[in-house]
Short mmCIF file of C-alpha atoms and ligand atoms in Angstrom, two decimals:
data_model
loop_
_atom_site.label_atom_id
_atom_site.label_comp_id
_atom_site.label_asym_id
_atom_site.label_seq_id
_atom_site.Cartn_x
_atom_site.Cartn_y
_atom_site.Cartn_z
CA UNK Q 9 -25.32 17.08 -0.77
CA UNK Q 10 -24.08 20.31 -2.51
CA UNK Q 11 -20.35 20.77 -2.94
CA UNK Q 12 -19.23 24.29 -2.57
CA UNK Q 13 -15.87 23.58 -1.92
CA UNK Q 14 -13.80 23.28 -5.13
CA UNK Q 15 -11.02 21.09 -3.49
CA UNK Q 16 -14.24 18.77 -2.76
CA UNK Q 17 -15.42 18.96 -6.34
CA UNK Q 18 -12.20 17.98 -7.25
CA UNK Q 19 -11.94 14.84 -5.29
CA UNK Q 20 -15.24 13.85 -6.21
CA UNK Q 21 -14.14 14.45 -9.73
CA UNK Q 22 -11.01 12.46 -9.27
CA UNK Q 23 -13.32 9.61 -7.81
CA UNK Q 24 -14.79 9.25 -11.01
CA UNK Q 25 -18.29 9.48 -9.24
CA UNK Q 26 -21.22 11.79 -10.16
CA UNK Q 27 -21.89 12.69 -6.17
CA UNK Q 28 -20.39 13.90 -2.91
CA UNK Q 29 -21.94 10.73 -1.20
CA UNK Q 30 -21.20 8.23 -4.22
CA UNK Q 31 -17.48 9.29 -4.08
CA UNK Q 32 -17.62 9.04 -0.12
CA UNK Q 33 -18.70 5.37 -0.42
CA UNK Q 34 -15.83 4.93 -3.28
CA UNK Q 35 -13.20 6.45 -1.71
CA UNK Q 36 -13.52 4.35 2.16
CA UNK Q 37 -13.95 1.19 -0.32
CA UNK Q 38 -10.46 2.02 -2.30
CA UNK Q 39 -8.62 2.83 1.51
CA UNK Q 40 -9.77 -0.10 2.76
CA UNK Q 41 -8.96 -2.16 -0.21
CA UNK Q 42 -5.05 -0.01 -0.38
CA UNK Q 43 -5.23 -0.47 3.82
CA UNK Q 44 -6.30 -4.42 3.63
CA UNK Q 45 -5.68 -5.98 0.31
CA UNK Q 46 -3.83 -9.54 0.45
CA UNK Q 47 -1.02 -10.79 -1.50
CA UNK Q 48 -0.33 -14.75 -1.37
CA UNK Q 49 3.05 -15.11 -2.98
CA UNK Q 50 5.13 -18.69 -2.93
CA UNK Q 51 8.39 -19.10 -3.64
CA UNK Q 52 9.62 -22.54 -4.91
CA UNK Q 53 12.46 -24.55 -6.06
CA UNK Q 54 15.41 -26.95 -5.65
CA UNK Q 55 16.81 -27.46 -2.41
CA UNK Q 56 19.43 -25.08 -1.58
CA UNK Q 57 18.50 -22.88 -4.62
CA UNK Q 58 18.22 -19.71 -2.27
CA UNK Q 59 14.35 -19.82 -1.23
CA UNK Q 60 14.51 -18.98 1.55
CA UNK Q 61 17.78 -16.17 1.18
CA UNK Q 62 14.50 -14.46 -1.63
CA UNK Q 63 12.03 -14.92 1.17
CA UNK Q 64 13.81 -12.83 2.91
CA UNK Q 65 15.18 -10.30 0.79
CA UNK Q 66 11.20 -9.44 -0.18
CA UNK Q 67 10.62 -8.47 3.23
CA UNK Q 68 13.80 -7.02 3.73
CA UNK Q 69 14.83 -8.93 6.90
CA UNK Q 70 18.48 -9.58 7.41
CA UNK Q 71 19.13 -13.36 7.79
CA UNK Q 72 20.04 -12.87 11.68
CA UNK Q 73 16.89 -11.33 12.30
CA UNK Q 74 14.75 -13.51 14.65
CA UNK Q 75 12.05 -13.72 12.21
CA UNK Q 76 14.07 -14.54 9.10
CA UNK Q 77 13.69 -17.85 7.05
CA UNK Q 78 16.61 -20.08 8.30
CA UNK Q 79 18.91 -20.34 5.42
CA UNK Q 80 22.31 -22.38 4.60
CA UNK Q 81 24.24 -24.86 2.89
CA UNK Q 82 22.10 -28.00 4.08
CA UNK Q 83 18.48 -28.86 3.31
CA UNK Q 84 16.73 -26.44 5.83
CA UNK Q 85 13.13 -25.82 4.50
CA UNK Q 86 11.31 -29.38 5.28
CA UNK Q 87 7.71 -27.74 5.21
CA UNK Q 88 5.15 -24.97 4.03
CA UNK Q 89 6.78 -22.34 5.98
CA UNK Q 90 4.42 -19.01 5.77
CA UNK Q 91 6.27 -15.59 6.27
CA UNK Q 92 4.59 -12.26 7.31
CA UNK Q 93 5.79 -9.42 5.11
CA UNK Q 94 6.96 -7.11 8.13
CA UNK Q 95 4.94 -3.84 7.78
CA UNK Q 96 2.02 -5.39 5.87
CA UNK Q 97 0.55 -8.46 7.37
CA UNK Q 98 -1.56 -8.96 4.82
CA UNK Q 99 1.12 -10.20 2.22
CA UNK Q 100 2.11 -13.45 2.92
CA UNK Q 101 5.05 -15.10 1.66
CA UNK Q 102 5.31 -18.69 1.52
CA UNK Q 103 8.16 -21.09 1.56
CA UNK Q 104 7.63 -23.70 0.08
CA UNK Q 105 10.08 -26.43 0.14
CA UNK Q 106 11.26 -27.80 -3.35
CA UNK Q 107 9.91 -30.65 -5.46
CA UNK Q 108 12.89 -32.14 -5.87
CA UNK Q 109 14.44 -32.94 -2.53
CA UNK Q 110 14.45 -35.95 -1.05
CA UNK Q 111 11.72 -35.22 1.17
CA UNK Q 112 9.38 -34.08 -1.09
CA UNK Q 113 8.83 -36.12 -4.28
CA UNK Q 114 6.84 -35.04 -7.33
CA UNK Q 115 3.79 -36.54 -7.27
CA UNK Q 116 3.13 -36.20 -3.64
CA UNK Q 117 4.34 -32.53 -3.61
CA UNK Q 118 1.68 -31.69 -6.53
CA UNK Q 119 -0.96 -33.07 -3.95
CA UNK Q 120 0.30 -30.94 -1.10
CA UNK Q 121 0.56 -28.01 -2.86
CA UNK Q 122 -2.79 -25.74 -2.60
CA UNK Q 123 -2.31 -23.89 -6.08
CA UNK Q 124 -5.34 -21.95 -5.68
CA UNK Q 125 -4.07 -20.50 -2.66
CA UNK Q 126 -1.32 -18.86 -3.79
CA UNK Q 127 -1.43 -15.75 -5.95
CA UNK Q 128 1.30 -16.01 -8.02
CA UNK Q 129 4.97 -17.88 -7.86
CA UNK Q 130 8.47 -17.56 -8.15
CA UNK Q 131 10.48 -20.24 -8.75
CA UNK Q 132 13.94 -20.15 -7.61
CA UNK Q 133 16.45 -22.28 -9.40
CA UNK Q 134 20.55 -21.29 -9.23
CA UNK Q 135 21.54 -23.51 -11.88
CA UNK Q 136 19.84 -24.95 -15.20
CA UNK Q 137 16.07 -24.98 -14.41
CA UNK Q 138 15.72 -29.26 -14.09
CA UNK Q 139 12.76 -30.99 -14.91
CA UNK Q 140 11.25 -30.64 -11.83
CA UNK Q 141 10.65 -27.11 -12.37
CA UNK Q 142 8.99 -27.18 -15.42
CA UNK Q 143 6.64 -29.54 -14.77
CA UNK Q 144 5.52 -27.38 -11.86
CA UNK Q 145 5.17 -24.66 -13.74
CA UNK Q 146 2.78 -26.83 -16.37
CA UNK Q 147 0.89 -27.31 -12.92
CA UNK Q 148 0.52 -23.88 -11.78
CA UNK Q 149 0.01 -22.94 -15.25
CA UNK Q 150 -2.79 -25.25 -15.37
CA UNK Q 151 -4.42 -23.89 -12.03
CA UNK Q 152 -4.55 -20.44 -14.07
CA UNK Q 153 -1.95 -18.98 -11.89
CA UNK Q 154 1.66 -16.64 -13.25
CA UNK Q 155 4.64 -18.21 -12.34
CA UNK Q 156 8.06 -16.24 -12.86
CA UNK Q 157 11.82 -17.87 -13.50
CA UNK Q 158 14.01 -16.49 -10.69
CA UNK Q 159 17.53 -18.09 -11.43
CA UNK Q 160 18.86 -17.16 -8.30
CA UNK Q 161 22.44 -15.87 -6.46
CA UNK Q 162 23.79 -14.05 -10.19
CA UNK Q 163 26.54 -12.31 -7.57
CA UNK Q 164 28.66 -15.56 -7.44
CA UNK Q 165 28.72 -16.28 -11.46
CA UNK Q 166 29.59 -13.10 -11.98
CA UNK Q 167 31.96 -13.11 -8.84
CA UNK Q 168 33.58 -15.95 -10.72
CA UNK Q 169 33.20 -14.37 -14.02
CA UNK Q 170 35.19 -11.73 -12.81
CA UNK Q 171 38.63 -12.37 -12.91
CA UNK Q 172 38.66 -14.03 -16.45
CA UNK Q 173 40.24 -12.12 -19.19
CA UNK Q 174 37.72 -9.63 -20.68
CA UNK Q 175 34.94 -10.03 -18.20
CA UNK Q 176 32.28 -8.08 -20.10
CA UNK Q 177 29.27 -8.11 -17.04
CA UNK Q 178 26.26 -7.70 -19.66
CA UNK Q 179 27.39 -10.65 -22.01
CA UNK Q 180 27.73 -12.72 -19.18
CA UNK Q 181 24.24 -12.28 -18.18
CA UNK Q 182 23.10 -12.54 -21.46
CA UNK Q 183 24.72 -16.00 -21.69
CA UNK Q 184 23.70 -16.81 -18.42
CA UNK Q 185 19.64 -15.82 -19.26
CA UNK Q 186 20.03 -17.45 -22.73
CA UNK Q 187 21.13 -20.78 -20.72
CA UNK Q 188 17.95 -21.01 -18.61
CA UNK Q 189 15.43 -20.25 -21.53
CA UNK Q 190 16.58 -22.89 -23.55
CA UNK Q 191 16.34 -24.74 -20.80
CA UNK Q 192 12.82 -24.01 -20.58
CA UNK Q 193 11.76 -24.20 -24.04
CA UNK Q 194 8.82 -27.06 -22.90
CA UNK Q 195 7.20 -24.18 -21.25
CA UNK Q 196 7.01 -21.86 -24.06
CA UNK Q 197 10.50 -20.04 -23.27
CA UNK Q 198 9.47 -17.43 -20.48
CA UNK Q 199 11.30 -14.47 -18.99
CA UNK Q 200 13.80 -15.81 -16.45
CA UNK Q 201 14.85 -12.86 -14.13
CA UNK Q 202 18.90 -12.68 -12.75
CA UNK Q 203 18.65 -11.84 -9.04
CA UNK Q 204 20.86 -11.65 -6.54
CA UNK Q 205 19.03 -11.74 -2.60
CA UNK Q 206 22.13 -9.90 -1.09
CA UNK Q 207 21.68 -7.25 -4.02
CA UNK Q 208 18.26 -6.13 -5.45
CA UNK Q 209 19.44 -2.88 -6.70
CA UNK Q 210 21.52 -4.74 -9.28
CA UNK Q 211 20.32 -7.38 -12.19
CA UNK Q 212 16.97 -8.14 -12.87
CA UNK Q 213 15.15 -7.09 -9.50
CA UNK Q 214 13.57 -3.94 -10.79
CA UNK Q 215 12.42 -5.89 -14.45
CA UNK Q 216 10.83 -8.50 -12.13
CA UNK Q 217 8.75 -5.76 -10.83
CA UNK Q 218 7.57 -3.81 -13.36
CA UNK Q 219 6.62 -7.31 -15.09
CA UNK Q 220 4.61 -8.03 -12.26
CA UNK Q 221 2.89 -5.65 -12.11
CA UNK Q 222 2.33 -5.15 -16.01
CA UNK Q 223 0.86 -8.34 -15.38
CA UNK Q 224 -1.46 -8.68 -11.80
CA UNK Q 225 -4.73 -7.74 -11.62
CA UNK Q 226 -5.05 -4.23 -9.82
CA UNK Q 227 -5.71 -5.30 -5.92
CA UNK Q 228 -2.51 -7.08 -6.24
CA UNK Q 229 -0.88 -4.51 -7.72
CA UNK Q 230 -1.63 -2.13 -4.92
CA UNK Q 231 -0.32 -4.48 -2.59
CA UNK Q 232 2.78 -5.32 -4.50
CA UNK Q 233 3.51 -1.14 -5.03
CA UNK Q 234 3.40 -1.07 -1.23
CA UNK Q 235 5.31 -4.24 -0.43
CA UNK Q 236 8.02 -4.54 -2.52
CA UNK Q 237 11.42 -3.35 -1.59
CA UNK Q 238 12.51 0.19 -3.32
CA UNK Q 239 14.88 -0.92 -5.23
CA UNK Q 240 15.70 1.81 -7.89
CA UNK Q 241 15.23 5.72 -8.28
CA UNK Q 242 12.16 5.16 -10.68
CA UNK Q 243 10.92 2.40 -8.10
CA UNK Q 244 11.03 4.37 -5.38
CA UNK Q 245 9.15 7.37 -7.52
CA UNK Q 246 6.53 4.67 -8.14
CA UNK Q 247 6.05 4.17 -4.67
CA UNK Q 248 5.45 8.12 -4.60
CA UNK Q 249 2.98 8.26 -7.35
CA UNK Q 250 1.01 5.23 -6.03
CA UNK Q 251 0.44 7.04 -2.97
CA UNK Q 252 -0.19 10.65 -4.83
CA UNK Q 253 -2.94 8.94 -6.74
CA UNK Q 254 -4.73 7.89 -3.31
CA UNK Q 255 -4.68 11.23 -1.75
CA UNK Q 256 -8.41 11.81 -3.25
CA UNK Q 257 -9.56 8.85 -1.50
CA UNK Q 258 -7.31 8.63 2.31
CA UNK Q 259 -9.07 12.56 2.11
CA UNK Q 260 -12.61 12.39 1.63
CA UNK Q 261 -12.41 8.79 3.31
CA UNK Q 262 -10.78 10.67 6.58
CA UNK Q 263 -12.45 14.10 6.10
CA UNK Q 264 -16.18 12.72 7.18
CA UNK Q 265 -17.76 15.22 4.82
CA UNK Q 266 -20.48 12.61 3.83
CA UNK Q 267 -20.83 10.12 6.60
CA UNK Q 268 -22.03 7.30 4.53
CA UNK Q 269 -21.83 3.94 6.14
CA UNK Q 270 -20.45 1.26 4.09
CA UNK Q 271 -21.31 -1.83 5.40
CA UNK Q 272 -18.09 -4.56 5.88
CA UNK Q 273 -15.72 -2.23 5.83
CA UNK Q 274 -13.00 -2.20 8.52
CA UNK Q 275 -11.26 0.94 7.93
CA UNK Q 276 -14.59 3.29 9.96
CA UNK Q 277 -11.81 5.42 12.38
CA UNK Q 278 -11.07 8.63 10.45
CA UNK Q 279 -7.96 9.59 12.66
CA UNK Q 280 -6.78 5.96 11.73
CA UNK Q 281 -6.71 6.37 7.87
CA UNK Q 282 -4.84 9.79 8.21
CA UNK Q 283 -2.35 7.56 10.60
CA UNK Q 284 -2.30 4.38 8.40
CA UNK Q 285 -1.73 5.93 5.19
CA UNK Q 286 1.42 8.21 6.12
CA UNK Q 287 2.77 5.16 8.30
CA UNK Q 288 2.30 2.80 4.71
CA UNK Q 289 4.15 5.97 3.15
CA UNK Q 290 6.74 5.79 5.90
CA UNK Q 291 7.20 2.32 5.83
CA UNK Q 292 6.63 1.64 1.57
CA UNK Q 293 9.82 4.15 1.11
CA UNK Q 294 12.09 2.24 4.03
CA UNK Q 295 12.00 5.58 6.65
CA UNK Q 296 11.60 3.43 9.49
CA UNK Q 297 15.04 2.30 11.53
CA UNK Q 298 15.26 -1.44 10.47
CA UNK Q 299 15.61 -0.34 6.62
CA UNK Q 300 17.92 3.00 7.39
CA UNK Q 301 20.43 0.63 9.61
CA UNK Q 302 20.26 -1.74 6.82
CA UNK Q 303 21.01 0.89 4.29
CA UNK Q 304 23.26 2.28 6.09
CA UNK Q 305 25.34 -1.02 6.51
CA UNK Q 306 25.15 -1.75 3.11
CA UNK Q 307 26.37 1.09 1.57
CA UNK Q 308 28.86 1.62 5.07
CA UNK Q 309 27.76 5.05 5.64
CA UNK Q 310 26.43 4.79 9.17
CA UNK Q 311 25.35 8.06 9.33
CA UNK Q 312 22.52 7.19 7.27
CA UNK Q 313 20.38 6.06 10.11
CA UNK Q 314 20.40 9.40 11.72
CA UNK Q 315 19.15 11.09 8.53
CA UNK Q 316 15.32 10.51 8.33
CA UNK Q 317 14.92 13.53 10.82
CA UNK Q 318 12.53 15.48 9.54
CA UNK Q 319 9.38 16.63 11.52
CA UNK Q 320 6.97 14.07 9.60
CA UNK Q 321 9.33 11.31 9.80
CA UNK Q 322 10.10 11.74 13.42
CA UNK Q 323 6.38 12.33 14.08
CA UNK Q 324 5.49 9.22 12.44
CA UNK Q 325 7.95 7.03 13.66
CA UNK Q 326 6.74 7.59 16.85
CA UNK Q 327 3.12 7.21 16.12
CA UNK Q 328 3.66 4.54 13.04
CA UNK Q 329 1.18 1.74 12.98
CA UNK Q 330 1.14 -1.23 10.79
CA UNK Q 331 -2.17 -3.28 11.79
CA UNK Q 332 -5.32 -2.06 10.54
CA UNK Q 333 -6.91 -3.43 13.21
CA UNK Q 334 -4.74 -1.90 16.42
CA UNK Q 335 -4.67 1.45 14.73
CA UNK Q 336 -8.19 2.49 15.36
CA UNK Q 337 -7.18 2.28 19.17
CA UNK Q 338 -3.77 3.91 18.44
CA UNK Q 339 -4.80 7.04 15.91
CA UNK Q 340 -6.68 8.58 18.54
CA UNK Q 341 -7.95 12.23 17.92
CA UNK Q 342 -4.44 13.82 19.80
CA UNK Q 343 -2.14 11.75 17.09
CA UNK Q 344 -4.00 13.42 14.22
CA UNK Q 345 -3.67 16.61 15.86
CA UNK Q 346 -0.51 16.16 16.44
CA UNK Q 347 0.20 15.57 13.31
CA UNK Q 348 -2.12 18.36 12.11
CA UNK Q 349 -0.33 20.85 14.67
CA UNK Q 350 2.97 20.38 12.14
CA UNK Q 351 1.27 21.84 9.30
CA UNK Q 352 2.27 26.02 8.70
CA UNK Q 353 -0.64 27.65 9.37
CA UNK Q 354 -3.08 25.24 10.78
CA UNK Q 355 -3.55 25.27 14.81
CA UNK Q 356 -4.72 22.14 16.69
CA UNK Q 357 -8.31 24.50 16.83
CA UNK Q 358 -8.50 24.15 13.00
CA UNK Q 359 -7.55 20.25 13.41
CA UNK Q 360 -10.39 19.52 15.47
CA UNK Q 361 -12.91 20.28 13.00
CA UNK Q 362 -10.74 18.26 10.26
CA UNK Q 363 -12.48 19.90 7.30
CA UNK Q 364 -11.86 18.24 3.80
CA UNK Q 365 -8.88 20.57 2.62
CA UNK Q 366 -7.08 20.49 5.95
CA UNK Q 367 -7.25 16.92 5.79
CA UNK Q 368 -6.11 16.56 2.41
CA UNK Q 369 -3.17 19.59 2.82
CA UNK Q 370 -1.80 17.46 5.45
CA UNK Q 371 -2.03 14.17 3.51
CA UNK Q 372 -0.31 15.76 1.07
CA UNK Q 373 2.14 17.79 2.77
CA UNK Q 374 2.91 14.51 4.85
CA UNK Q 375 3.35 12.52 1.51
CA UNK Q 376 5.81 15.16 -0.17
CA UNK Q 377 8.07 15.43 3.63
CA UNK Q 378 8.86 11.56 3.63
CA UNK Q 379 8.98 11.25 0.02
CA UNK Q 380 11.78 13.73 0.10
CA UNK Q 381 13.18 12.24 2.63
CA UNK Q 382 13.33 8.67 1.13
CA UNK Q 383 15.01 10.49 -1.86
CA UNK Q 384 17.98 12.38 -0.05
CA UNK Q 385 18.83 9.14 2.04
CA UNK Q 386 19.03 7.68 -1.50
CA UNK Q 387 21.33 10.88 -2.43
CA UNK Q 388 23.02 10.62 0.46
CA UNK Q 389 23.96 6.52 0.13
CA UNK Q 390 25.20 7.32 -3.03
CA UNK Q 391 22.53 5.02 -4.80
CA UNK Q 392 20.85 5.83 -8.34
CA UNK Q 393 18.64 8.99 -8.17
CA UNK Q 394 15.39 10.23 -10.11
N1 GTP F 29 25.94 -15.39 -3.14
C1 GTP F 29 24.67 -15.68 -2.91
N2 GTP F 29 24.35 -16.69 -2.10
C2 GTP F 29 23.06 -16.97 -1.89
C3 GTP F 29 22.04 -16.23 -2.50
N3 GTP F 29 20.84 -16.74 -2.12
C4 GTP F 29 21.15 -17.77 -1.29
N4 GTP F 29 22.47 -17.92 -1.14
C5 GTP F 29 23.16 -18.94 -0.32
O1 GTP F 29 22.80 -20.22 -0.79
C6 GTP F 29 22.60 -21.13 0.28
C7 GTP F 29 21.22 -21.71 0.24
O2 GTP F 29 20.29 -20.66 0.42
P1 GTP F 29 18.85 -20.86 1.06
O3 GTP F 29 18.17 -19.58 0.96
O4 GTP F 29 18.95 -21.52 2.38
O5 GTP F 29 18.24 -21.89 0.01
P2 GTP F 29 16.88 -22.71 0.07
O6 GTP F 29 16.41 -22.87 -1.31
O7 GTP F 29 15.96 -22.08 1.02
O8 GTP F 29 17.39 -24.08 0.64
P3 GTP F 29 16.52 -25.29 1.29
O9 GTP F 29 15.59 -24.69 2.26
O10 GTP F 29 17.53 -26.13 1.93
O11 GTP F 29 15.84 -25.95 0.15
C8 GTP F 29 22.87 -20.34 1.55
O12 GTP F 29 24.17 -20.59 1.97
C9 GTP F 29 22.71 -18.90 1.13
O13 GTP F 29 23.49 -18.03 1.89
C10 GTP F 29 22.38 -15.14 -3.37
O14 GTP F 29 21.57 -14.42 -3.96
N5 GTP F 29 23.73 -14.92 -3.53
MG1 MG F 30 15.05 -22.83 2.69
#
């Protein structure tokens, strides 16, 4: 097929393909991949070392949410627990109760524990790291798996940190990080990261991102860009750019230029990837009204929630979908219109044809409206900005 269109030649270009057709095929196989990709991640550790508090806190659920991971002072995680993250269904998080505890001793616990199925792990310890945690990560190591030091709930050291005379925040941490590696010098002294569940702007949240994904392979990247809780300026503008770089793709994949059936693929509704990809968008940068009244409590500003008003965000939050497999039902033909009909200059008439560039204008226009949005509620609660 000949490409006239130079917004066409572009994305074919950006595909990295040498035809209209080949980039076609590419670009449905990288949405569905972005749309479907899995994540397994566990999260281990002592009993009471704040498991479940981090399962949590990675999907952003408050602890009296119905579908949190019961946390509290006695032993409450007795079994393999597996938690859906909340907009992606896909990544799974998995609670995994500790090795140490009484109800779970060492050698059995290596048994029970499928390594394999498990894509990387965290392992939570708010104290020294014991024993016990090193020679699970010797096992996971083994397997051919990451694992990643989380010494857990850094707010109450440096709570108690706090009113000593010359409290100096950095050195504390410094001592406090120092601590643990030594600790875990059998194990080839790895990265420990200082996290706090009830605060992932501060510490080491962000560095335990940006290692991970310095160090996944790319499908679980995607899925970790998507997943993970904004929890800077920069990792919010992340978020942005990760989408930005799959406009090429959600475009000629939703345009239908080239109808080239890819066998296996689940992502075949072309409304639905225009609807799935702004709702990831809306969801990835916390528009939707769980994260805003969350926000909004945290930083007491209650306001907040009322702020994600523009015409995309309202638009989408009424028509968001999170399941690939509903949406093809949902994004019918009217939604895209709908959406199309909010673009300047482009009628529902226009819509209905859904050539390549009015497709990709509204991707993109979409993208930019909730990406600014995302940033002025960050503005706006007073949190770090780009
Ligand atoms: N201050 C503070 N407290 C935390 C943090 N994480 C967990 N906690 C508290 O520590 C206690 C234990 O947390 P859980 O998340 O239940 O720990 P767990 O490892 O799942 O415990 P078990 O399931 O019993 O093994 C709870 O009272 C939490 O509220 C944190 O980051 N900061
Ligand atoms: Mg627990």
């Amino acid at each position: 097929m000949e490409t006239q269109d130079p917004a066409v030649a572009e994305a074919v270009k950006a595909s990295g393909e040498s035809t209209l057709e080949k980039a076609t095929a590419k670009a449905k196989e990288t949405v569905d991949q972005m749309l479907n990709v899995s994540l397994n991640i566990a999260v281990t550790g002592n009993t009471g070392s704040g498991k479940s508090s981090f399962v949590n806190a990675l999907r952003e659920i408050r602890e009296d949410d119905e579908r949190a991971a019961p946390t509290g002072v006695t032993e409450t995680t007795m079994k393999v627990t597996m938690y859906e993250h909340p907009t992606m269904p896909n990544v799974k998080i998995w609670d995994l109760p500790g090795i140490g505890s009484p109800n779970f001793k060492a050698d059995k616990y290596l048994k029970d524990v499928k390594f394999k199925d498990y894509d990387f792990f965290f392992i939570l310890n708010s104290e020294r790291f014991t024993q016990n945690d090193i020679m699970l990560a010797k096992e996971i190591r083994k397997q051919r798996k990451n694992f990643y030091f989380v010494r857990s709930k850094i707010d109450n050291d440096i709570r108690a940190e706090e009113r000593k005379k010359g409290f100096d925040e950095q050195k504390v941490l410094s001592e406090i990080r120092k601590d643990c590696q030594k600790n875990l010098k059998d194990v080839g002294e790895p990265k420990v990261f200082l996290i706090s569940s009830y605060d992932l702007e501060k510490y080491d949240f962000e560095i335990l991102q940006n290692t991970l994904e310095e160090e996944l392979p790319d499908h679980n990247r995607s899925a970790l860009l998507q997943a993970w809780p904004v929890c800077s300026a920069a990792s919010l503008e992340k978020k942005i750019k990760f989408f930005e770089r799959m406009i090429w793709a959600a475009s000629l994949a939703s345009a239908g230029i080239a109808v080239v059936p890819v066998p296996g693929l689940s992502v075949a509704c072309d409304a639905s990837i225009v609807l799935l990809f702004l709702s990831r968008c809306y969801y990835s940068f916390g528009l939707d009204d769980r994260s805003l009244s969350r926000l909004s409590e945290k930083v007491n500003k209650p306001h907040l929630k009322y702020m994600a008003k523009s015409k995309f965000v309202a638009a989408i939050k009424e028509k968001a979908v999170t399941r690939v497999q509903v949406s093809a039902a949902l994004a019918t033909i009217a939604t895209v219109e709908f959406l199309f009909s909010l673009l300047p200059g482009v009628g529902s008439a226009i819509a209905a044809g859904m050539s390549f560039i009015t497709t990709q204008y509204l991707l993109r226009e979409g993208l930019q409206d909730l990406a600014e949005t995302a940033r002025n509620i960050r503005r706006e609660a007073g949190l770090n900005t780009a």
